[in-house]
Amino acid sequence: LLRFIQARYNSERLPGKVLKVLGKETTLNRTINRISKSRKVSSITVATSVHNFDDPVEAHAKRLGVDVFRGDLEDVGSRLLQAAKSQNSKNFVRISADSPFIDWRILDYAINIFDLSTPDLVTNIFPRTFPKGQSIEIIKTNALAKICDESRSLEDKEHVTPYFYNNYQQFNIVSFTSGQDCSSSNHCIDTQEDFNLSEKLIDQYRIEGQSWQELDQLIIQNKQLHSDAH
């Protein structure tokens, strides 16, 4: 199954976050490394935009030895659709590049579910019970093509899957949960504060193979220490 990591340089809250260095590796590099541990990965492609501010993203991805596809900046759905078509892929995994702690075990679990029934979409964010930064969506290319033919809102274009969730009766969606509610936890890099905390975790605990649950405990402990210190 093909993996697309969605990446762009000009994120609003923390520009350049995917190329920021955490420990000795960039956020993007860490995300790629975590996904590469999956037993079910065939190939990884970074899907970025055609704008010149994303040239460094392409250059970095190529240095890391992964494929790059460049498409529409605003319409990410169409970008991923074209990327899937360019590789003749009937379905693909969508992951955000700001997820340096993504747990490949969740990915393998999602792929197993997809292989059993090949629905339009396998998701762990409908409803969200995993922390942000542990989001996995496996999308059937034909289903995405159907969506891209519809008139979509700007949000639908930018975030790809809200259209599925807002019109869930029209699609075969299989959701899986973490068995608990960790939706308020955050493992992704969205702000400078997230980046600082992630840097601290990597520094102190050598984050390598920890599961998302172990990571969640470390984050909670750290935040507790931080609030106790004030």
Short mmCIF file of C-alpha atoms in Angstrom, two decimals:
data_model
loop_
_atom_site.label_atom_id
_atom_site.label_comp_id
_atom_site.label_asym_id
_atom_site.label_seq_id
_atom_site.Cartn_x
_atom_site.Cartn_y
_atom_site.Cartn_z
CA LEU A 1 0.00 0.00 0.00
CA LEU A 2 1.29 3.43 -0.96
CA ARG A 3 1.93 6.07 1.73
CA PHE A 4 1.51 9.76 1.06
CA ILE A 5 2.96 12.19 3.55
CA GLN A 6 1.31 15.53 3.06
CA ALA A 7 3.86 18.31 3.56
CA ARG A 8 4.15 22.01 2.96
CA TYR A 9 6.59 24.67 4.10
CA ASN A 10 4.25 27.60 4.70
CA SER A 11 2.14 26.36 7.61
CA GLU A 12 0.42 29.30 9.28
CA ARG A 13 1.18 28.69 12.95
CA LEU A 14 4.74 27.41 12.58
CA PRO A 15 6.26 28.09 9.15
CA GLY A 16 8.88 25.57 8.06
CA LYS A 17 7.93 23.12 10.82
CA VAL A 18 8.40 20.04 8.62
CA LEU A 19 12.06 20.96 8.07
CA LYS A 20 12.77 22.01 11.67
CA VAL A 21 15.34 19.78 13.35
CA LEU A 22 14.23 17.66 16.32
CA GLY A 23 17.24 16.05 17.93
CA LYS A 24 19.36 15.33 14.87
CA GLU A 25 16.55 14.77 12.37
CA THR A 26 13.93 16.98 10.77
CA THR A 27 10.26 16.56 11.64
CA LEU A 28 9.69 15.13 8.15
CA ASN A 29 12.60 12.70 8.51
CA ARG A 30 11.25 11.45 11.85
CA THR A 31 7.78 10.98 10.36
CA ILE A 32 9.24 8.99 7.45
CA ASN A 33 11.39 6.88 9.78
CA ARG A 34 8.45 5.99 12.01
CA ILE A 35 6.28 4.96 9.03
CA SER A 36 9.16 2.97 7.53
CA LYS A 37 9.01 0.64 10.53
CA SER A 38 5.64 -0.60 9.29
CA ARG A 39 5.74 -4.16 7.98
CA LYS A 40 3.22 -3.21 5.31
CA VAL A 41 4.88 -0.21 3.70
CA SER A 42 5.54 -0.54 -0.01
CA SER A 43 6.69 2.98 -0.74
CA ILE A 44 6.52 6.49 0.67
CA THR A 45 5.84 9.62 -1.36
CA VAL A 46 5.94 13.17 -0.03
CA ALA A 47 3.06 15.11 -1.61
CA THR A 48 3.84 18.81 -1.56
CA SER A 49 2.76 21.84 -3.59
CA VAL A 50 4.12 23.25 -6.85
CA HIS A 51 4.94 26.60 -5.18
CA ASN A 52 8.59 27.54 -5.03
CA PHE A 53 8.50 27.88 -1.22
CA ASP A 54 8.08 24.08 -1.21
CA ASP A 55 11.29 23.53 -3.21
CA PRO A 56 13.24 22.88 0.05
CA VAL A 57 10.67 20.22 1.03
CA GLU A 58 11.22 18.44 -2.29
CA ALA A 59 15.01 18.72 -2.03
CA HIS A 60 15.01 17.37 1.53
CA ALA A 61 12.64 14.47 0.72
CA LYS A 62 14.84 13.47 -2.21
CA ARG A 63 17.92 13.55 0.03
CA LEU A 64 16.06 11.18 2.34
CA GLY A 65 15.49 8.86 -0.63
CA VAL A 66 11.71 9.13 -0.90
CA ASP A 67 9.60 9.99 -3.94
CA VAL A 68 8.04 13.43 -4.30
CA PHE A 69 4.83 14.49 -6.01
CA ARG A 70 3.97 18.16 -6.44
CA GLY A 71 0.46 19.47 -7.00
CA ASP A 72 -2.13 22.04 -6.03
CA LEU A 73 -1.37 24.04 -2.84
CA GLU A 74 -4.95 24.75 -1.74
CA ASP A 75 -6.72 21.69 -3.10
CA VAL A 76 -4.93 18.92 -1.24
CA GLY A 77 -7.60 16.38 -2.23
CA SER A 78 -6.84 16.95 -5.88
CA ARG A 79 -3.08 16.86 -5.14
CA LEU A 80 -3.39 13.44 -3.49
CA LEU A 81 -5.70 12.18 -6.23
CA GLN A 82 -3.20 13.14 -8.95
CA ALA A 83 -0.37 11.61 -6.89
CA ALA A 84 -2.29 8.33 -6.55
CA LYS A 85 -3.13 8.29 -10.27
CA SER A 86 0.50 9.00 -11.21
CA GLN A 87 1.46 5.77 -9.42
CA ASN A 88 -1.60 3.78 -10.55
CA SER A 89 -2.55 3.28 -6.93
CA LYS A 90 -6.08 2.06 -6.17
CA ASN A 91 -5.79 3.22 -2.58
CA PHE A 92 -3.32 4.98 -0.32
CA VAL A 93 -2.52 5.96 3.25
CA ARG A 94 -2.63 9.66 4.11
CA ILE A 95 -0.43 10.98 6.92
CA SER A 96 0.59 14.52 7.86
CA ALA A 97 4.28 15.42 7.84
CA ASP A 98 4.01 17.08 11.26
CA SER A 99 3.60 13.68 12.99
CA PRO A 100 7.15 12.75 14.11
CA PHE A 101 5.81 10.35 16.77
CA ILE A 102 3.30 8.51 14.58
CA ASP A 103 3.00 4.90 15.76
CA TRP A 104 3.51 2.47 12.86
CA ARG A 105 1.62 -0.19 14.83
CA ILE A 106 -1.59 1.83 14.39
CA LEU A 107 -0.77 2.03 10.68
CA ASP A 108 -0.37 -1.76 10.39
CA TYR A 109 -3.63 -2.24 12.27
CA ALA A 110 -5.45 0.14 9.90
CA ILE A 111 -4.02 -1.61 6.83
CA ASN A 112 -5.21 -4.99 8.16
CA ILE A 113 -8.72 -3.56 8.50
CA PHE A 114 -8.58 -2.11 5.00
CA ASP A 115 -7.34 -5.38 3.49
CA LEU A 116 -10.25 -7.29 5.01
CA SER A 117 -13.00 -5.19 3.47
CA THR A 118 -11.47 -2.51 1.15
CA PRO A 119 -13.96 0.21 2.12
CA ASP A 120 -13.88 3.78 0.76
CA LEU A 121 -12.10 4.96 3.87
CA VAL A 122 -10.51 3.48 7.00
CA THR A 123 -10.05 6.12 9.68
CA ASN A 124 -9.19 6.61 13.34
CA ILE A 125 -10.49 10.19 13.53
CA PHE A 126 -14.22 9.62 13.07
CA PRO A 127 -14.65 9.99 15.99
CA ARG A 128 -11.19 10.99 17.22
CA THR A 129 -10.08 8.84 20.17
CA PHE A 130 -6.34 8.82 19.42
CA PRO A 131 -4.12 11.85 20.10
CA LYS A 132 -3.57 14.36 17.30
CA GLY A 133 -0.41 13.31 15.47
CA GLN A 134 -1.56 9.66 15.50
CA SER A 135 -4.09 10.12 12.71
CA ILE A 136 -4.31 7.50 9.98
CA GLU A 137 -6.62 7.55 6.98
CA ILE A 138 -6.59 4.97 4.18
CA ILE A 139 -8.50 6.23 1.16
CA LYS A 140 -9.77 4.45 -1.93
CA THR A 141 -8.64 6.48 -4.94
CA ASN A 142 -12.00 6.12 -6.74
CA ALA A 143 -13.85 7.46 -3.71
CA LEU A 144 -11.56 10.49 -3.59
CA ALA A 145 -12.08 11.03 -7.33
CA LYS A 146 -15.83 11.12 -6.71
CA ILE A 147 -15.36 13.78 -4.03
CA CYS A 148 -13.05 15.89 -6.21
CA ASP A 149 -15.82 16.04 -8.84
CA GLU A 150 -18.17 17.65 -6.30
CA SER A 151 -18.23 21.35 -5.51
CA ARG A 152 -16.32 21.44 -2.24
CA SER A 153 -15.71 24.13 0.37
CA LEU A 154 -12.23 25.53 0.95
CA GLU A 155 -12.03 23.45 4.13
CA ASP A 156 -12.92 20.29 2.19
CA LYS A 157 -10.17 21.05 -0.30
CA GLU A 158 -7.54 21.80 2.31
CA HIS A 159 -8.31 18.93 4.70
CA VAL A 160 -9.31 16.27 2.13
CA THR A 161 -11.56 14.05 4.26
CA PRO A 162 -14.19 16.31 5.94
CA TYR A 163 -16.36 15.74 2.86
CA PHE A 164 -16.39 11.99 3.65
CA TYR A 165 -17.34 12.63 7.27
CA ASN A 166 -19.99 15.26 6.50
CA ASN A 167 -21.58 12.94 3.93
CA TYR A 168 -20.83 9.65 5.64
CA GLN A 169 -24.13 8.06 4.47
CA GLN A 170 -22.79 8.11 0.90
CA PHE A 171 -19.59 6.20 1.68
CA ASN A 172 -18.42 2.95 3.18
CA ILE A 173 -16.38 4.23 6.12
CA VAL A 174 -14.76 1.90 8.66
CA SER A 175 -13.67 3.61 11.89
CA PHE A 176 -11.53 2.19 14.65
CA THR A 177 -10.88 3.62 18.09
CA SER A 178 -8.15 3.51 20.72
CA GLY A 179 -10.56 2.07 23.29
CA GLN A 180 -10.25 5.23 25.37
CA ASP A 181 -10.62 8.97 24.81
CA CYS A 182 -7.23 10.55 24.14
CA SER A 183 -8.60 13.13 21.71
CA SER A 184 -7.35 16.05 23.81
CA SER A 185 -3.73 14.80 23.70
CA ASN A 186 -1.40 16.24 21.10
CA HIS A 187 1.56 14.41 19.53
CA CYS A 188 1.87 16.57 16.42
CA ILE A 189 3.92 19.72 15.81
CA ASP A 190 1.50 22.54 15.30
CA THR A 191 3.00 25.40 17.33
CA GLN A 192 6.36 26.50 18.70
CA GLU A 193 5.23 25.18 22.09
CA ASP A 194 4.62 21.70 20.58
CA PHE A 195 8.05 21.84 18.98
CA ASN A 196 9.76 22.79 22.26
CA LEU A 197 8.04 19.97 24.15
CA SER A 198 8.90 17.43 21.43
CA GLU A 199 12.53 18.57 21.48
CA LYS A 200 12.62 18.10 25.24
CA LEU A 201 11.10 14.60 25.01
CA ILE A 202 13.57 13.50 22.33
CA ASP A 203 16.42 14.97 24.37
CA GLN A 204 15.45 13.29 27.63
CA TYR A 205 13.97 9.97 26.56
CA ARG A 206 15.60 9.08 23.26
CA ILE A 207 12.23 8.65 21.56
CA GLU A 208 12.72 5.74 19.16
CA GLY A 209 10.32 2.83 19.31
CA GLN A 210 7.89 3.93 22.00
CA SER A 211 4.23 3.18 21.38
CA TRP A 212 1.74 6.03 21.28
CA GLN A 213 0.52 5.06 24.78
CA GLU A 214 4.05 5.24 26.24
CA LEU A 215 4.57 8.55 24.51
CA ASP A 216 1.29 9.89 25.87
CA GLN A 217 2.41 9.04 29.41
CA LEU A 218 5.72 10.86 28.88
CA ILE A 219 3.92 13.96 27.59
CA ILE A 220 1.47 13.96 30.52
CA GLN A 221 4.35 13.55 33.03
CA ASN A 222 6.26 16.38 31.38
CA LYS A 223 3.32 18.74 31.40
CA GLN A 224 2.71 17.86 35.06
CA LEU A 225 6.36 18.65 35.91
CA HIS A 226 6.06 21.90 33.98
CA SER A 227 2.91 23.01 35.81
CA ASP A 228 4.35 21.93 39.20
CA ALA A 229 7.40 24.10 38.54
CA HIS A 230 5.24 27.23 38.13
#
